[in-house]
Amino acid sequence: MNIFTAYRDHVLDQVAALVAAGTLPEGLDTSRVAVEPPRDPSHGDMATNAAMVLAKPAGLKPRDLAERLVERLSGVAGVTAVEVAGPGFINMRLDPAVWLECLRDALRAGERYGDSGIGGGRKVNVEFVSANPTGPMHVGHARGAVVGDALAALLDKAGFAVTREYYVNDAGAQVDALARATHARYRQALGRLSEDDIAAMLARKEIEYGGDYLVPLGETLATEFGDRFADAPEAEWLAPIRDRAIAAMLAMIKDDLAALGVAFDTFTSERDLVGAGRVDETLAFLEARGLIYTGVLEPPKGKAPEDWEPRPQTLFKATEFGDDVDRPVRKSDGSWTYFAGDMAYHRDKVDRGFEDMINVFGADHGGYVKRLQAVVKAVSDGRASLDVKLCQLVKLLDRGEPVKMSKRAGTFVTLRDVVDRVGKDVVRFIMLTRKNDATLDFDFAKVTEQSRDNPVWYVQYAHARACSVFGHAEELWPGRDLSPAALAEAPLDRLDAPEERDVIRLLAGWPRLVEGAAEAHEPHRVAYYLAEVAAAFHGLWTKGKDDAQLRFLMPDDEALSLARLALVQGVATVIASGLQIFGVQPVRELR
RNA sequence: GCGCCCGUAGCUCAAUCGGAUAGAGCAUCCGCCUUCUAAGCGGAUGGUUGCAGGUUCGAGUCCUGCCGGGCGCGCCA
């Protein structure tokens, strides 16, 4: 339960009472009323802006309205003090028991602590990765994979019905190019081509993909087909080789994703959509609404192609929905553009019942956002909406020096390389330590170092320390039930040190943080919050070194120790709950 | 030329639908280990939030115009 939402309800109850009493007019918009922790803890436990946002429409001065609210709020259960501050803030102090109850909630809920119902079971489609099935995943894909997966987990925790989806671009020129490169490797496996021949073909741009990851596939195909396609015309081998190459690449990608701990609910094939006539259907749907027409586009400014020729083409009226220009749906050879496939794809999502969609893309797709949002509006008659999270570049570093990427065709730093080197948990956490639209430095030396400025380690250290306290407690009181459920019954009111109260309030903020991060589609907030929890816990730990009375385990006072263990367990629980969103395993000890 | 993103302390970054005195870490300086992991903790120093206007009770956040950086701009995906 979000304790701040509970008190917001209390505030709104009192606002309603003022309306009933005639102090406030009917029909006030209370959506901007917020109850939140004050930035400065000395102001109290909770603050509300209610008086300031309601004063104007009510024709009152903020402070006057605040005074009226304060009178009423002082009677609310759990509120021990209320006062007006600054321009009209209302600061509330709560009975410590309110916060202690939050800790009890956390202990009883375990990793489910922070689960929320704000999603109301609403279906959300999170599309991410969607890398072309033409080769292994590289580090650039890793960020999108982790951001998408964590965002999905976050939304799931917030009560949305989430589908993780991968769009497979298995139609179009890219996969034909893949088939040609695969055919060359197949001929190589049959001894018809040498490595030098392949290099020469690459240089002449006869083939596009030179990576040696196609070598084993070539060998497999040589076994399957013998020399049947070795000298056959392309028309004969293109389709069968393409099919096998796509399947093989997709299997490789799924493997790479599994190494990162990412799995999808749905893979949607572009080829299947086209084959099922979904593009034609979608075009007909839009045509019926007057959104498809034949027209001539202006040449793009600043980058006029040499061979630009104005010509009439089939266009989608994207400008009707806020895009800059209308977008072509057919290439000059009459085939669909990639965009046409995407129109059908997003219509398909709408047909499957999704009105909330999120796409996680690389920053190089920035120019694509508006037209996709236009399409989503158009194919859903305005019901559905699309949020696009653009992930900026990951800069790979080692001790501050850029990691050199080989220019040789087909070689790059793969996702697998990075996971093998630092482990999936480190990759996942670090990828979530920046908001998606900021570039991210990934320094191999830094992310594996054990120090304060490595957030993964710092958070894990806090969890391990918490576990360590329990190890000692079991030695002190063998056989004692130290389960979270048992600790929830401990005399928590013994937790009266200000430092302890601060940590409890922080933990009580976890449900609120989950909801805020989910609504904003910002999983990185969890990383900062966890670092804050870890810092608070490390601080508490050190307090126990300075002042023996503040140690978690007091051998002479079992009841107090149990109460403090409850707090320690609360910290561990919240960290575990947060790491679960990230798909990171909390560690019980560090070596 | 146009569109999108970014610009916060020396460095890397936070800042809760617009909230109160803009916060952390690193670096620099000063403290804290017979005691639950000092791989840690506490304190100090450090700011015209790129610039100039505007909106309002209140702006890092919203609007306009500049400056600087990144990405993108028909028949690629």
XYZ file of C-alpha atoms (C1' of nucleotides) in Angstrom:
668
model
C 0.000 0.000 0.000
C 1.208 3.469 -0.840
C 1.005 5.390 2.434
C 1.139 8.705 0.614
C -1.884 7.800 -1.474
C -3.697 6.881 1.727
C -3.062 10.318 3.182
C -3.870 12.004 -0.092
C -7.271 10.352 0.237
C -7.538 11.791 3.741
C -6.716 15.243 2.435
C -9.297 14.900 -0.332
C -11.877 13.764 2.245
C -11.320 16.998 4.135
C -11.499 19.002 0.928
C -14.834 17.338 0.240
C -15.959 18.237 3.742
C -15.099 21.880 3.058
C -17.122 21.677 -0.137
C -20.059 20.258 1.819
C -19.683 23.056 4.355
C -19.813 25.616 1.573
C -16.279 26.876 2.148
C -15.184 25.512 -1.213
C -17.208 25.492 -4.435
C -18.419 22.293 -6.055
C -16.646 20.742 -9.001
C -13.066 21.556 -8.044
C -10.370 19.775 -9.995
C -8.347 17.937 -7.366
C -6.118 16.063 -9.783
C -3.150 18.310 -9.026
C -3.384 17.792 -5.289
C -0.279 15.931 -4.185
C 0.832 14.459 -0.912
C 4.533 13.818 -0.895
C 7.532 13.633 1.365
C 8.906 17.125 1.879
C 12.317 17.729 0.439
C 13.482 18.907 3.826
C 12.645 16.231 6.428
C 12.537 18.859 9.166
C 9.280 20.067 7.626
C 7.541 16.927 8.755
C 6.543 13.536 7.410
C 4.269 14.567 4.582
C 3.424 17.752 2.769
C 0.507 18.680 0.568
C 0.076 21.451 -1.945
C -3.727 21.177 -1.736
C -4.299 24.715 -0.528
C -2.116 26.211 -3.244
C -3.650 24.386 -6.179
C -7.242 24.821 -4.965
C -7.055 28.413 -3.704
C -7.341 30.156 -7.040
C -10.361 28.307 -8.439
C -11.982 28.679 -5.010
C -11.284 32.395 -4.924
C -9.377 32.159 -1.659
C -5.881 33.015 -0.551
C -3.698 29.914 -0.333
C -2.784 30.474 3.301
C -6.402 31.089 4.322
C -7.537 27.888 2.685
C -4.588 26.126 4.264
C -5.690 27.262 7.709
C -9.147 25.802 7.160
C -7.680 22.509 5.970
C -5.274 22.351 8.881
C -8.154 22.578 11.340
C -9.779 19.568 9.787
C -6.620 17.538 9.120
C -5.574 17.717 12.757
C -8.478 15.404 13.487
C -7.399 12.729 11.022
C -6.249 9.420 12.461
C -2.482 9.117 12.673
C -1.838 12.832 12.267
C -0.096 14.287 15.309
C 0.690 17.788 14.062
C -0.268 19.938 11.092
C 0.947 23.388 10.167
C 0.938 25.836 7.332
C 4.308 26.729 5.903
C 5.745 28.930 3.207
C 3.293 30.043 0.515
C 0.612 27.594 1.667
C 2.143 24.160 2.063
C 0.549 22.019 4.711
C 3.052 19.959 6.646
C 1.886 16.945 8.561
C 3.589 14.920 11.224
C 2.427 11.394 11.705
C 2.255 9.065 14.642
C 5.380 6.875 14.455
C 3.075 3.881 14.594
C 1.949 4.730 11.056
C 5.484 4.261 9.773
C 6.081 1.163 11.840
C 2.988 -0.348 10.271
C 4.559 0.255 6.865
C 7.593 -1.729 7.962
C 5.292 -4.520 9.107
C 3.649 -4.470 5.669
C 7.038 -4.822 4.048
C 7.943 -7.807 6.205
C 4.677 -9.562 5.534
C 4.748 -8.886 1.800
C 8.379 -9.863 1.194
C 9.471 -9.278 -2.386
C 5.877 -8.441 -3.242
C 6.249 -5.326 -1.122
C 5.696 -2.386 -3.429
C 3.237 -4.254 -5.633
C 0.581 -1.836 -6.730
C -2.804 -1.892 -8.303
C -2.535 1.364 -10.219
C -2.270 -0.560 -13.468
C -5.674 -2.078 -12.811
C -4.841 -5.041 -15.013
C -4.679 -2.779 -18.068
C -2.894 -4.381 -20.992
C 0.433 -2.844 -21.952
C 2.598 -3.924 -24.830
C 6.315 -3.324 -24.419
C 8.177 -3.841 -27.658
C 11.937 -3.879 -27.380
C 15.155 -5.151 -28.958
C 13.502 -6.064 -32.297
C 17.009 -6.335 -33.743
C 17.201 -7.521 -37.321
C 17.822 -11.259 -37.432
C 21.047 -10.843 -39.338
C 23.677 -11.497 -36.716
C 24.547 -11.667 -33.030
C 23.491 -8.942 -30.646
C 26.020 -6.230 -29.927
C 26.324 -4.051 -26.838
C 24.133 -1.381 -28.332
C 21.254 -3.824 -28.212
C 21.938 -4.667 -24.589
C 20.749 -1.367 -23.252
C 17.445 -1.528 -25.048
C 17.035 -5.128 -23.953
C 17.602 -4.329 -20.302
C 15.562 -1.121 -20.303
C 12.645 -2.838 -21.991
C 12.761 -5.867 -19.747
C 13.027 -3.822 -16.541
C 10.318 -1.433 -17.660
C 8.075 -4.404 -18.315
C 8.839 -5.843 -14.877
C 8.185 -2.471 -13.290
C 4.816 -2.139 -15.002
C 3.990 -5.661 -13.999
C 4.731 -4.806 -10.380
C 2.512 -1.759 -10.707
C -0.407 -3.938 -11.717
C -0.393 -3.741 -15.507
C -0.873 -6.816 -17.672
C 2.390 -6.643 -19.584
C 3.363 -8.355 -22.806
C 7.019 -8.351 -23.788
C 7.202 -8.345 -27.548
C 9.885 -8.660 -30.217
C 9.156 -7.587 -33.797
C 11.113 -9.711 -36.217
C 12.047 -7.857 -39.401
C 12.207 -10.977 -41.497
C 10.912 -9.397 -44.688
C 12.678 -6.948 -46.923
C 16.140 -6.442 -48.285
C 18.120 -7.086 -45.106
C 17.233 -10.735 -44.854
C 17.832 -11.240 -48.569
C 21.315 -9.854 -47.989
C 21.668 -12.275 -45.101
C 20.673 -15.126 -47.404
C 23.329 -14.124 -49.951
C 26.042 -13.972 -47.318
C 24.900 -17.331 -45.985
C 24.964 -18.807 -49.479
C 28.576 -17.712 -49.819
C 29.434 -19.478 -46.546
C 27.591 -22.521 -47.769
C 29.700 -22.561 -50.913
C 32.760 -22.063 -48.741
C 31.779 -25.119 -46.719
C 31.576 -27.059 -49.997
C 35.057 -25.891 -50.926
C 33.849 -23.659 -53.756
C 35.052 -20.468 -52.102
C 38.020 -19.583 -49.938
C 38.149 -17.122 -47.078
C 39.933 -14.761 -49.470
C 37.116 -15.119 -51.998
C 34.635 -14.128 -49.310
C 36.717 -11.131 -48.376
C 36.824 -10.100 -52.009
C 33.056 -10.412 -52.308
C 32.675 -8.229 -49.263
C 35.003 -5.657 -50.751
C 33.002 -5.664 -53.962
C 29.860 -5.373 -51.844
C 28.432 -8.515 -53.406
C 27.709 -9.633 -49.888
C 26.984 -7.463 -46.915
C 27.589 -9.649 -43.881
C 31.111 -10.978 -43.436
C 30.979 -12.131 -39.848
C 32.318 -15.611 -39.238
C 29.176 -16.431 -37.246
C 27.749 -17.568 -40.577
C 30.496 -20.189 -41.060
C 28.880 -22.920 -38.957
C 25.551 -22.197 -40.608
C 27.165 -22.648 -44.014
C 28.458 -26.022 -42.876
C 25.051 -27.070 -41.609
C 23.499 -26.130 -44.928
C 26.190 -28.014 -46.827
C 25.193 -31.101 -44.882
C 21.501 -30.522 -45.455
C 21.570 -29.583 -49.133
C 24.765 -31.133 -50.419
C 25.772 -29.248 -53.560
C 22.180 -28.812 -54.744
C 22.337 -25.001 -54.540
C 26.055 -24.558 -55.076
C 25.767 -23.386 -58.666
C 22.042 -22.880 -58.874
C 20.554 -19.486 -59.757
C 19.627 -17.246 -56.845
C 15.914 -17.600 -57.504
C 16.170 -21.256 -56.538
C 18.102 -20.992 -53.323
C 17.179 -17.566 -51.965
C 13.984 -18.557 -50.175
C 15.106 -21.820 -48.559
C 18.463 -20.433 -47.473
C 16.866 -17.266 -46.209
C 14.390 -19.202 -44.114
C 17.119 -21.259 -42.513
C 19.367 -18.274 -41.983
C 16.611 -16.291 -40.276
C 15.795 -19.216 -38.025
C 19.445 -19.655 -37.129
C 19.976 -15.949 -36.433
C 16.863 -15.784 -34.316
C 18.010 -18.769 -32.314
C 21.356 -17.053 -31.772
C 19.653 -13.849 -30.676
C 17.436 -15.719 -28.226
C 20.541 -17.348 -26.831
C 22.220 -13.996 -26.379
C 19.120 -12.607 -24.707
C 18.914 -15.614 -22.427
C 22.478 -14.948 -21.334
C 21.273 -11.520 -20.315
C 18.234 -12.983 -18.602
C 15.762 -11.504 -21.071
C 12.822 -13.475 -22.417
C 9.860 -12.467 -24.552
C 6.213 -13.430 -24.495
C 5.638 -12.823 -28.171
C 7.650 -12.739 -31.360
C 5.764 -11.163 -34.231
C 7.029 -11.817 -37.742
C 6.879 -9.071 -40.327
C 6.809 -11.722 -43.032
C 3.782 -13.393 -41.448
C 1.954 -10.071 -41.206
C 2.587 -9.304 -44.852
C 1.747 -12.856 -45.908
C -1.549 -12.754 -44.028
C -2.560 -9.656 -45.933
C -2.457 -7.440 -42.861
C -0.796 -4.630 -44.755
C -3.555 -4.541 -47.357
C -6.160 -4.656 -44.608
C -4.558 -1.800 -42.760
C -4.289 0.268 -45.904
C -7.956 -0.363 -46.636
C -8.835 0.654 -43.092
C -6.940 3.926 -43.447
C -8.166 4.511 -46.966
C -11.748 4.258 -45.706
C -10.906 7.131 -43.374
C -9.395 9.235 -46.123
C -5.880 8.923 -44.747
C -4.267 7.409 -47.833
C -3.720 9.404 -50.995
C -1.430 9.731 -53.962
C 0.830 12.728 -53.891
C 4.301 14.098 -54.597
C 6.734 14.772 -51.765
C 9.194 17.610 -51.547
C 12.818 16.445 -51.601
C 14.331 16.375 -48.094
C 16.129 19.574 -47.221
C 19.815 19.599 -46.462
C 20.321 16.090 -47.724
C 18.890 16.141 -51.210
C 19.606 12.737 -52.778
C 21.460 12.871 -56.087
C 18.886 10.829 -57.897
C 15.840 12.635 -56.541
C 12.979 12.648 -58.944
C 9.617 13.993 -57.951
C 7.062 11.282 -58.535
C 3.577 10.500 -57.331
C 3.471 7.880 -54.595
C 1.044 6.360 -52.156
C 1.178 8.397 -48.969
C -0.171 8.159 -45.441
C -1.518 11.423 -44.075
C 0.782 11.448 -41.049
C 0.646 15.241 -40.841
C -2.951 14.889 -39.718
C -1.586 13.433 -36.480
C 1.320 15.772 -35.844
C 4.036 14.357 -38.078
C 6.144 16.708 -40.200
C 5.458 15.180 -43.589
C 3.222 12.513 -45.032
C 4.909 9.156 -45.325
C 5.233 6.834 -48.339
C 3.925 3.313 -48.025
C 5.158 1.907 -51.343
C 8.599 1.769 -52.845
C 9.135 2.683 -56.481
C 9.062 -1.002 -57.415
C 5.578 -1.263 -55.941
C 6.528 -3.278 -52.867
C 5.682 -2.113 -49.344
C 8.002 0.164 -47.486
C 9.183 -0.881 -44.063
C 6.835 1.718 -42.709
C 3.845 0.017 -44.319
C 4.727 -3.138 -42.432
C 4.960 -1.163 -39.250
C 1.525 0.299 -39.833
C 0.102 -3.195 -40.113
C 2.094 -4.315 -37.106
C 0.762 -1.581 -34.852
C -2.739 -2.160 -36.096
C -2.210 -5.782 -35.173
C -1.280 -4.748 -31.648
C -4.450 -2.687 -31.402
C -6.455 -5.666 -32.666
C -4.903 -7.758 -29.935
C -6.365 -5.369 -27.383
C -3.431 -3.095 -26.619
C -4.189 0.576 -26.185
C -1.047 1.327 -24.207
C 2.090 0.618 -26.164
C 5.692 1.303 -25.410
C 8.497 0.906 -27.913
C 12.105 0.900 -26.814
C 14.345 2.020 -29.674
C 17.896 3.143 -30.240
C 18.403 6.881 -30.519
C 18.986 6.563 -34.262
C 15.262 5.862 -34.589
C 14.391 9.292 -33.225
C 13.123 10.445 -36.592
C 10.648 7.595 -36.578
C 8.756 8.440 -33.410
C 6.220 10.934 -34.714
C 5.132 8.874 -37.670
C 4.671 5.796 -35.502
C 2.629 7.717 -32.987
C 0.608 9.041 -35.904
C 0.005 5.517 -37.121
C -1.073 4.298 -33.703
C -3.612 7.110 -33.461
C -4.832 6.469 -36.979
C -5.248 2.697 -36.813
C -7.005 2.837 -33.444
C -9.307 5.737 -34.264
C -7.498 7.688 -31.573
C -8.014 5.203 -28.731
C -4.466 3.917 -28.402
C -1.269 5.732 -27.606
C 2.385 4.953 -28.014
C 5.298 6.039 -25.839
C 8.723 5.634 -27.397
C 11.756 5.306 -25.170
C 14.860 6.208 -27.134
C 18.017 4.727 -25.684
C 21.140 6.758 -26.201
C 24.526 5.299 -26.967
C 26.517 3.193 -24.532
C 30.152 4.270 -24.442
C 32.323 1.285 -23.680
C 35.382 2.200 -21.662
C 38.137 0.479 -19.778
C 39.808 2.556 -17.097
C 38.469 5.649 -18.775
C 39.888 4.726 -22.195
C 37.458 4.013 -25.027
C 37.340 0.334 -25.949
C 38.567 -0.024 -29.491
C 36.072 -1.487 -31.888
C 37.516 -3.284 -34.832
C 36.577 -1.793 -38.162
C 36.828 -5.125 -39.913
C 33.472 -6.091 -41.286
C 31.376 -8.268 -39.050
C 33.340 -7.849 -35.871
C 32.125 -5.743 -32.997
C 31.821 -5.978 -29.265
C 29.014 -8.441 -28.832
C 26.541 -8.546 -26.032
C 27.914 -11.957 -25.200
C 31.447 -10.577 -24.813
C 30.268 -8.069 -22.252
C 28.099 -10.503 -20.316
C 30.910 -13.055 -20.211
C 33.308 -10.471 -18.917
C 31.318 -8.866 -16.084
C 28.239 -11.028 -15.620
C 24.643 -10.384 -16.504
C 23.682 -8.815 -13.196
C 26.316 -6.100 -13.533
C 25.348 -5.394 -17.125
C 21.691 -5.162 -16.209
C 22.119 -2.891 -13.231
C 24.554 -0.502 -14.912
C 22.349 -0.185 -17.978
C 19.644 1.108 -15.645
C 21.703 3.722 -13.847
C 20.930 6.445 -16.356
C 17.709 7.665 -17.815
C 17.286 6.175 -21.235
C 17.729 9.413 -23.159
C 21.134 10.167 -21.696
C 24.313 8.539 -22.971
C 25.802 6.005 -20.608
C 29.410 5.248 -19.841
C 30.104 1.573 -19.286
C 33.582 1.243 -17.870
C 34.687 -2.361 -17.476
C 37.089 -1.454 -14.689
C 34.601 0.650 -12.807
C 31.575 -1.630 -12.959
C 33.505 -4.527 -11.456
C 35.310 -2.523 -8.809
C 34.233 -2.821 -5.208
C 33.754 0.729 -4.084
C 31.263 3.395 -3.207
C 31.047 4.746 -6.729
C 30.062 1.419 -8.227
C 26.308 1.370 -7.596
C 25.871 -2.364 -8.265
C 28.453 -3.322 -5.741
C 27.285 -0.740 -3.240
C 23.709 -2.002 -3.276
C 24.761 -5.637 -3.184
C 27.090 -4.901 -0.283
C 24.189 -3.510 1.706
C 22.168 -6.656 1.043
C 25.082 -8.886 1.973
C 25.650 -6.942 5.176
C 22.004 -7.343 6.100
C 22.275 -11.085 5.530
C 25.421 -11.149 7.613
C 23.584 -9.646 10.582
C 21.156 -12.532 10.411
C 24.034 -14.977 10.426
C 25.235 -13.494 13.687
C 21.745 -13.374 15.125
C 21.298 -17.086 14.522
C 24.483 -17.738 16.459
C 23.304 -15.560 19.333
C 19.824 -17.053 19.547
C 19.957 -20.523 18.025
C 16.595 -21.859 17.029
C 14.858 -18.493 17.395
C 12.326 -17.814 14.632
C 13.855 -14.943 12.674
C 11.564 -15.230 9.682
C 10.096 -11.989 8.327
C 6.668 -13.088 9.546
C 7.996 -13.563 13.075
C 9.891 -10.270 12.973
C 6.705 -8.473 11.990
C 5.464 -9.321 15.488
C 8.556 -7.852 17.175
C 8.095 -4.759 19.364
C 8.800 -2.303 16.566
C 8.088 0.674 18.804
C 11.520 0.017 20.276
C 12.865 1.489 17.013
C 12.937 5.037 18.293
C 16.348 6.337 17.218
C 16.064 9.138 14.666
C 18.418 7.279 12.334
C 16.207 4.226 12.487
C 13.083 6.259 11.866
C 14.710 7.813 8.797
C 15.417 4.412 7.306
C 11.876 3.232 8.051
C 10.395 6.253 6.278
C 12.649 5.607 3.307
C 11.482 1.994 3.107
C 7.871 3.131 3.448
C 8.409 5.167 0.273
C 9.055 2.101 -1.883
C 5.443 1.582 -3.039
C 5.247 5.243 -3.973
C 8.486 5.036 -5.896
C 7.292 1.990 -7.828
C 4.117 3.790 -8.850
C 5.915 6.963 -9.865
C 8.559 5.131 -11.867
C 5.933 2.967 -13.558
C 3.751 5.900 -14.530
C 6.744 7.818 -15.867
C 8.120 4.719 -17.609
C 11.433 5.353 -15.871
C 12.982 2.223 -14.406
C 16.232 4.062 -13.648
C 14.549 5.694 -10.665
C 14.690 2.333 -8.954
C 18.478 2.285 -9.225
C 18.829 5.647 -7.526
C 16.372 4.691 -4.846
C 18.191 1.447 -4.089
C 21.472 3.324 -3.792
C 19.765 5.641 -1.336
C 18.472 2.723 0.722
C 21.934 1.172 0.691
C 23.512 4.444 1.826
C 21.015 4.789 4.659
C 21.706 1.254 5.780
C 25.493 1.602 5.601
C 25.121 4.754 7.662
C 23.076 2.971 10.282
C 25.634 0.206 10.404
C 28.443 2.622 11.082
C 26.378 4.364 13.761
C 26.502 1.042 15.572
C 30.271 1.189 15.460
C 30.361 4.659 16.940
C 27.676 4.008 19.523
C 27.316 0.502 20.880
C 23.724 1.249 21.866
C 22.824 1.432 18.192
C 24.150 -1.970 17.187
C 21.587 -4.180 15.546
C 22.292 -7.079 17.859
C 22.133 -6.392 21.590
C 22.869 -9.697 23.335
C 21.289 -8.450 26.585
C 18.095 -7.216 24.958
C 16.541 -9.773 22.708
C 13.326 -7.835 22.150
C 15.190 -4.754 20.940
C 17.392 -6.927 18.768
C 14.348 -8.485 17.158
C 12.904 -5.065 16.424
C 16.171 -4.023 14.821
C 16.361 -7.261 12.893
C 12.955 -6.382 11.559
C 14.414 -3.154 10.217
C 17.408 -4.957 8.740
C 15.055 -7.435 7.133
C 13.045 -4.529 5.775
C 16.139 -3.146 4.080
C 17.000 -6.533 2.609
C 13.424 -7.004 1.455
C 13.231 -3.676 -0.335
C 16.595 -4.177 -1.995
C 15.564 -7.650 -3.118
C 12.252 -6.304 -4.345
C 13.980 -3.594 -6.371
C 16.609 -5.919 -7.773
C 13.865 -8.273 -8.832
C 12.528 -5.573 -11.138
C 16.001 -5.304 -12.599
C 16.318 -9.050 -12.949
C 19.369 -8.968 -10.694
C 19.982 -11.630 -8.067
C 20.649 -10.148 -4.618
C 23.815 -11.633 -3.134
C 23.995 -13.019 0.389
C 27.716 -12.513 0.782
C 30.642 -10.876 -0.909
C 34.029 -12.470 -0.991
C 17.092 24.141 -43.841
C 13.619 21.201 -40.650
C 12.412 17.694 -36.548
C 13.630 15.082 -31.940
C 16.992 14.506 -27.603
C 20.635 16.660 -24.372
C 23.113 21.099 -21.669
C 22.810 21.257 -13.568
C 29.378 21.804 -8.726
C 36.339 20.817 -11.452
C 34.399 15.412 -13.277
C 30.078 11.703 -13.648
C 25.084 12.398 -12.630
C 20.077 13.140 -9.338
C 16.106 16.367 -8.470
C 8.987 12.931 -6.920
C 2.385 15.346 -12.956
C 5.747 23.064 -11.632
C 6.961 22.925 -5.069
C 9.870 25.208 0.061
C 17.162 26.605 1.163
C 18.909 22.615 -6.470
C 21.085 17.103 -4.031
C 24.649 12.549 -4.315
C 29.288 10.146 -5.726
C 34.342 11.122 -7.504
C 38.294 14.669 -6.792
C 40.375 18.152 -2.635
C 40.674 18.923 2.820
C 39.492 17.142 8.122
C 37.907 13.165 11.244
C 36.266 7.625 12.523
C 38.705 0.524 12.632
C 40.335 -4.028 20.380
C 33.391 -4.184 18.716
C 27.540 -6.855 13.492
C 32.413 -6.931 6.609
C 36.528 0.359 7.279
C 35.429 -2.888 0.061
C 32.540 1.371 4.902
C 30.836 6.037 7.663
C 30.668 11.359 9.249
C 32.039 16.492 8.224
C 34.091 20.699 5.122
C 34.887 23.037 0.408
C 32.396 23.518 -4.233
C 26.266 26.523 -8.195
C 24.056 33.104 -12.180
C 20.900 25.006 -13.481
C 24.303 27.254 -21.473
C 22.321 32.715 -22.572
C 18.028 36.272 -22.862
C 13.031 37.020 -22.188
C 7.953 35.150 -20.814
C 3.887 32.396 -18.081
C 2.522 32.250 -11.972
C 1.738 32.137 -5.473
C 6.221 29.379 -7.087
C 10.481 27.485 -12.936
C 16.354 23.154 -13.478
C 11.295 21.512 -14.948
C 6.355 24.836 -19.023
C 6.473 28.709 -23.523
C 9.492 31.915 -27.231
C 14.254 33.228 -29.305
C 19.406 32.445 -29.391
C 24.327 29.400 -28.241
C 26.697 24.555 -27.898
C 26.597 18.930 -28.499
C 24.141 14.274 -30.350
C 20.662 11.703 -33.633
C 17.555 11.752 -37.807
C 15.410 13.706 -42.514
C 11.747 9.512 -50.068
C 12.361 4.433 -53.016
C 17.221 1.136 -45.646
C 15.519 -1.547 -41.714
